[in-house]
């Protein structure tokens, strides 16, 4: 199936946020931080994904389909670690207030580990897959593969690796089919994996 891939425009961020909220509605990390019955879950999810997109949008490497069925947001080489001022400007400053203290205590250790492992394992310039999600009704149609292809091809041309974190075994298998290998498999406080793809020429 050939899927037309476009660069997301800023005016499409709200619709793209809805796509990611839907795609990650059963995400184990979000469910660990805020169980299903918690009425804050929807607001927190919208905040996290909109802020993610607003952070990545200036780099101009958010890819989507004409109907915004899926999103792949990349941080380009040389732009990690993330910039604190840009994080706040993107809207992440709202996240602690939306989470509340109990959920924040679950949230912070996970994302601290994400940063720790990322910095320890990726010393060279690389592409960072900040978010990849496909609307639940459109999964298993090859959209995810099509969304990441532009940067996988560019990374090969530039002889650069790619890096990501993910939280389901299904996603791990998907990424492995696209050339990624597991770097770390973490069990606590919630299961997640970090993965790296070497350029095809290496």
mmCIF file of C-alpha atoms in Angstrom:
data_model
loop_
_atom_site.group_PDB
_atom_site.id
_atom_site.type_symbol
_atom_site.label_atom_id
_atom_site.label_comp_id
_atom_site.label_asym_id
_atom_site.label_seq_id
_atom_site.Cartn_x
_atom_site.Cartn_y
_atom_site.Cartn_z
ATOM 1 C CA UNK A 1 0.000 0.000 0.000
ATOM 2 C CA UNK A 2 1.449 3.356 -1.061
ATOM 3 C CA UNK A 3 0.744 6.065 1.484
ATOM 4 C CA UNK A 4 1.258 9.724 0.617
ATOM 5 C CA UNK A 5 3.451 11.334 3.275
ATOM 6 C CA UNK A 6 3.398 15.060 4.001
ATOM 7 C CA UNK A 7 5.124 17.395 6.454
ATOM 8 C CA UNK A 8 2.675 18.470 9.170
ATOM 9 C CA UNK A 9 1.731 22.151 9.154
ATOM 10 C CA UNK A 10 1.384 24.133 12.381
ATOM 11 C CA UNK A 11 -2.342 24.674 11.752
ATOM 12 C CA UNK A 12 -2.797 20.875 11.824
ATOM 13 C CA UNK A 13 -1.359 20.384 15.311
ATOM 14 C CA UNK A 14 -4.742 20.141 17.049
ATOM 15 C CA UNK A 15 -5.945 17.415 14.696
ATOM 16 C CA UNK A 16 -2.589 15.644 14.955
ATOM 17 C CA UNK A 17 -2.874 15.771 18.752
ATOM 18 C CA UNK A 18 -6.216 13.947 18.548
ATOM 19 C CA UNK A 19 -4.588 11.276 16.383
ATOM 20 C CA UNK A 20 -1.822 10.689 18.940
ATOM 21 C CA UNK A 21 -4.235 10.693 21.889
ATOM 22 C CA UNK A 22 -6.211 7.983 20.094
ATOM 23 C CA UNK A 23 -3.098 6.024 19.095
ATOM 24 C CA UNK A 24 -1.775 5.974 22.667
ATOM 25 C CA UNK A 25 -5.098 5.513 24.488
ATOM 26 C CA UNK A 26 -3.942 2.108 25.778
ATOM 27 C CA UNK A 27 -0.261 2.965 26.180
ATOM 28 C CA UNK A 28 1.182 1.128 29.223
ATOM 29 C CA UNK A 29 3.166 4.142 30.446
ATOM 30 C CA UNK A 30 0.175 6.486 30.349
ATOM 31 C CA UNK A 31 -2.009 3.818 31.987
ATOM 32 C CA UNK A 32 0.610 3.344 34.719
ATOM 33 C CA UNK A 33 0.799 7.077 35.418
ATOM 34 C CA UNK A 34 -2.961 7.643 35.212
ATOM 35 C CA UNK A 35 -5.201 4.554 35.466
ATOM 36 C CA UNK A 36 -8.220 4.320 33.161
ATOM 37 C CA UNK A 37 -10.682 5.568 35.766
ATOM 38 C CA UNK A 38 -8.725 8.772 36.422
ATOM 39 C CA UNK A 39 -10.676 11.662 34.910
ATOM 40 C CA UNK A 40 -7.444 13.633 34.318
ATOM 41 C CA UNK A 41 -6.190 11.137 31.759
ATOM 42 C CA UNK A 42 -7.755 12.839 28.736
ATOM 43 C CA UNK A 43 -6.466 16.312 29.650
ATOM 44 C CA UNK A 44 -2.987 15.018 30.445
ATOM 45 C CA UNK A 45 -2.799 13.035 27.187
ATOM 46 C CA UNK A 46 -3.866 16.062 25.153
ATOM 47 C CA UNK A 47 -1.295 18.242 26.923
ATOM 48 C CA UNK A 48 1.551 15.757 26.458
ATOM 49 C CA UNK A 49 0.932 15.137 22.774
ATOM 50 C CA UNK A 50 0.202 18.726 21.821
ATOM 51 C CA UNK A 51 3.360 19.871 23.631
ATOM 52 C CA UNK A 52 5.346 17.094 21.939
ATOM 53 C CA UNK A 53 4.179 18.304 18.538
ATOM 54 C CA UNK A 54 4.739 21.978 19.333
ATOM 55 C CA UNK A 55 8.283 21.198 20.486
ATOM 56 C CA UNK A 56 9.088 19.232 17.325
ATOM 57 C CA UNK A 57 7.249 21.410 14.802
ATOM 58 C CA UNK A 58 9.929 24.133 14.367
ATOM 59 C CA UNK A 59 12.391 21.454 13.192
ATOM 60 C CA UNK A 60 10.004 20.683 10.297
ATOM 61 C CA UNK A 61 10.320 16.907 10.608
ATOM 62 C CA UNK A 62 6.813 15.856 11.623
ATOM 63 C CA UNK A 63 5.375 13.554 8.992
ATOM 64 C CA UNK A 64 1.728 12.646 8.445
ATOM 65 C CA UNK A 65 -0.807 11.524 5.829
ATOM 66 C CA UNK A 66 -3.348 13.733 4.017
ATOM 67 C CA UNK A 67 -6.060 12.634 6.486
ATOM 68 C CA UNK A 68 -3.657 12.784 9.493
ATOM 69 C CA UNK A 69 -4.093 9.062 10.167
ATOM 70 C CA UNK A 70 -0.684 8.899 11.818
ATOM 71 C CA UNK A 71 2.209 11.030 13.036
ATOM 72 C CA UNK A 72 5.988 10.595 13.103
ATOM 73 C CA UNK A 73 7.808 13.423 14.894
ATOM 74 C CA UNK A 74 11.599 13.522 14.762
ATOM 75 C CA UNK A 75 14.226 15.583 16.559
ATOM 76 C CA UNK A 76 17.153 16.144 14.160
ATOM 77 C CA UNK A 77 20.857 15.575 14.858
ATOM 78 C CA UNK A 78 22.435 18.106 17.190
ATOM 79 C CA UNK A 79 19.140 19.031 18.876
ATOM 80 C CA UNK A 80 19.341 16.601 21.793
ATOM 81 C CA UNK A 81 19.397 17.080 24.786
ATOM 82 C CA UNK A 82 16.093 18.915 24.569
ATOM 83 C CA UNK A 83 16.130 22.647 25.280
ATOM 84 C CA UNK A 84 14.471 23.517 28.607
ATOM 85 C CA UNK A 85 13.125 26.891 27.461
ATOM 86 C CA UNK A 86 11.642 25.323 24.329
ATOM 87 C CA UNK A 87 10.137 22.532 26.460
ATOM 88 C CA UNK A 88 8.328 25.107 28.582
ATOM 89 C CA UNK A 89 7.270 27.189 25.572
ATOM 90 C CA UNK A 90 5.822 24.081 23.905
ATOM 91 C CA UNK A 91 3.390 23.653 26.796
ATOM 92 C CA UNK A 92 5.033 21.065 29.036
ATOM 93 C CA UNK A 93 4.927 23.592 31.901
ATOM 94 C CA UNK A 94 1.251 22.640 32.301
ATOM 95 C CA UNK A 95 1.965 18.935 32.756
ATOM 96 C CA UNK A 96 2.824 18.852 36.508
ATOM 97 C CA UNK A 97 -0.335 20.811 37.378
ATOM 98 C CA UNK A 98 -2.527 18.527 35.278
ATOM 99 C CA UNK A 99 -0.932 15.386 36.709
ATOM 100 C CA UNK A 100 -1.091 16.231 40.389
ATOM 101 C CA UNK A 101 1.502 15.136 42.935
ATOM 102 C CA UNK A 102 0.751 11.398 43.045
ATOM 103 C CA UNK A 103 0.872 10.932 39.268
ATOM 104 C CA UNK A 104 3.852 13.284 38.953
ATOM 105 C CA UNK A 105 5.823 10.990 41.279
ATOM 106 C CA UNK A 106 5.189 8.172 38.796
ATOM 107 C CA UNK A 107 5.869 10.315 35.739
ATOM 108 C CA UNK A 108 9.229 11.832 36.681
ATOM 109 C CA UNK A 109 11.265 8.637 37.315
ATOM 110 C CA UNK A 110 10.292 7.203 33.923
ATOM 111 C CA UNK A 111 11.236 10.276 31.934
ATOM 112 C CA UNK A 112 14.383 10.736 34.020
ATOM 113 C CA UNK A 113 15.393 7.217 32.945
ATOM 114 C CA UNK A 114 14.583 8.060 29.322
ATOM 115 C CA UNK A 115 16.993 11.006 29.474
ATOM 116 C CA UNK A 116 19.649 9.092 31.400
ATOM 117 C CA UNK A 117 19.759 6.171 28.969
ATOM 118 C CA UNK A 118 19.564 8.429 25.923
ATOM 119 C CA UNK A 119 22.560 10.472 27.048
ATOM 120 C CA UNK A 120 24.542 7.376 28.070
ATOM 121 C CA UNK A 121 23.937 5.424 24.876
ATOM 122 C CA UNK A 122 23.899 8.054 22.116
ATOM 123 C CA UNK A 123 27.077 10.117 22.138
ATOM 124 C CA UNK A 124 27.158 10.711 18.381
ATOM 125 C CA UNK A 125 24.790 12.874 16.293
ATOM 126 C CA UNK A 126 21.565 10.987 15.605
ATOM 127 C CA UNK A 127 17.906 11.250 14.654
ATOM 128 C CA UNK A 128 15.537 10.867 17.627
ATOM 129 C CA UNK A 129 12.048 9.498 16.990
ATOM 130 C CA UNK A 130 10.169 11.710 19.437
ATOM 131 C CA UNK A 131 6.742 10.222 18.676
ATOM 132 C CA UNK A 132 5.198 7.706 16.298
ATOM 133 C CA UNK A 133 1.513 6.898 16.457
ATOM 134 C CA UNK A 134 -1.187 5.708 14.076
ATOM 135 C CA UNK A 135 -4.900 6.078 14.794
ATOM 136 C CA UNK A 136 -6.270 2.793 16.160
ATOM 137 C CA UNK A 137 -8.685 2.410 13.220
ATOM 138 C CA UNK A 138 -5.816 2.689 10.727
ATOM 139 C CA UNK A 139 -3.187 0.417 12.257
ATOM 140 C CA UNK A 140 -1.665 -2.611 10.480
ATOM 141 C CA UNK A 141 -1.995 -0.892 7.089
ATOM 142 C CA UNK A 142 1.667 0.033 6.608
ATOM 143 C CA UNK A 143 1.164 3.657 7.619
ATOM 144 C CA UNK A 144 3.714 3.586 10.445
ATOM 145 C CA UNK A 145 6.399 2.201 8.147
ATOM 146 C CA UNK A 146 5.625 4.866 5.540
ATOM 147 C CA UNK A 147 5.764 7.635 8.158
ATOM 148 C CA UNK A 148 9.267 6.792 9.372
ATOM 149 C CA UNK A 149 10.696 6.039 5.935
ATOM 150 C CA UNK A 150 11.705 9.614 4.966
ATOM 151 C CA UNK A 151 14.058 9.945 7.934
ATOM 152 C CA UNK A 152 15.338 6.368 7.814
ATOM 153 C CA UNK A 153 16.392 7.072 4.227
ATOM 154 C CA UNK A 154 17.915 10.415 5.179
ATOM 155 C CA UNK A 155 19.772 8.842 8.115
ATOM 156 C CA UNK A 156 21.249 6.256 5.747
ATOM 157 C CA UNK A 157 22.340 9.008 3.346
ATOM 158 C CA UNK A 158 23.930 10.934 6.230
ATOM 159 C CA UNK A 159 25.411 7.760 7.761
ATOM 160 C CA UNK A 160 23.683 8.545 11.071
ATOM 161 C CA UNK A 161 21.913 6.302 13.596
ATOM 162 C CA UNK A 162 18.331 6.675 14.839
ATOM 163 C CA UNK A 163 17.113 6.280 18.422
ATOM 164 C CA UNK A 164 13.766 5.801 20.183
ATOM 165 C CA UNK A 165 11.944 4.625 23.285
ATOM 166 C CA UNK A 166 8.860 2.414 23.166
ATOM 167 C CA UNK A 167 6.573 0.690 25.646
ATOM 168 C CA UNK A 168 4.949 -2.334 23.969
ATOM 169 C CA UNK A 169 6.275 -5.617 22.610
ATOM 170 C CA UNK A 170 4.195 -5.093 19.451
ATOM 171 C CA UNK A 171 6.011 -1.812 18.822
ATOM 172 C CA UNK A 172 9.379 -3.461 19.484
ATOM 173 C CA UNK A 173 8.630 -6.047 16.783
ATOM 174 C CA UNK A 174 7.580 -3.290 14.375
ATOM 175 C CA UNK A 175 10.793 -1.364 14.922
ATOM 176 C CA UNK A 176 12.915 -4.497 14.635
ATOM 177 C CA UNK A 177 11.389 -5.101 11.183
ATOM 178 C CA UNK A 178 12.541 -1.591 10.291
ATOM 179 C CA UNK A 179 16.142 -2.104 11.307
ATOM 180 C CA UNK A 180 16.146 -1.125 14.992
ATOM 181 C CA UNK A 181 17.807 -3.233 17.666
ATOM 182 C CA UNK A 182 17.115 -3.234 21.399
ATOM 183 C CA UNK A 183 19.640 -1.344 23.510
ATOM 184 C CA UNK A 184 17.913 -1.653 26.888
ATOM 185 C CA UNK A 185 14.862 -3.462 28.224
ATOM 186 C CA UNK A 186 13.635 -1.903 31.468
ATOM 187 C CA UNK A 187 11.144 -3.545 33.834
ATOM 188 C CA UNK A 188 10.768 -0.952 36.590
ATOM 189 C CA UNK A 189 8.866 1.195 37.330
ATOM 190 C CA UNK A 190 7.113 0.170 34.085
ATOM 191 C CA UNK A 191 8.240 -1.877 31.101
ATOM 192 C CA UNK A 192 9.896 0.007 28.231
ATOM 193 C CA UNK A 193 12.627 -0.452 25.655
ATOM 194 C CA UNK A 194 15.233 1.805 24.094
ATOM 195 C CA UNK A 195 16.249 1.006 20.531
ATOM 196 C CA UNK A 196 18.842 2.086 17.999
ATOM 197 C CA UNK A 197 19.038 1.748 14.230
ATOM 198 C CA UNK A 198 22.455 1.894 12.626
ATOM 199 C CA UNK A 199 22.687 3.423 9.150
ATOM 200 C CA UNK A 200 22.416 0.876 6.355
ATOM 201 C CA UNK A 201 25.968 1.603 5.200
ATOM 202 C CA UNK A 202 27.540 0.682 8.560
#
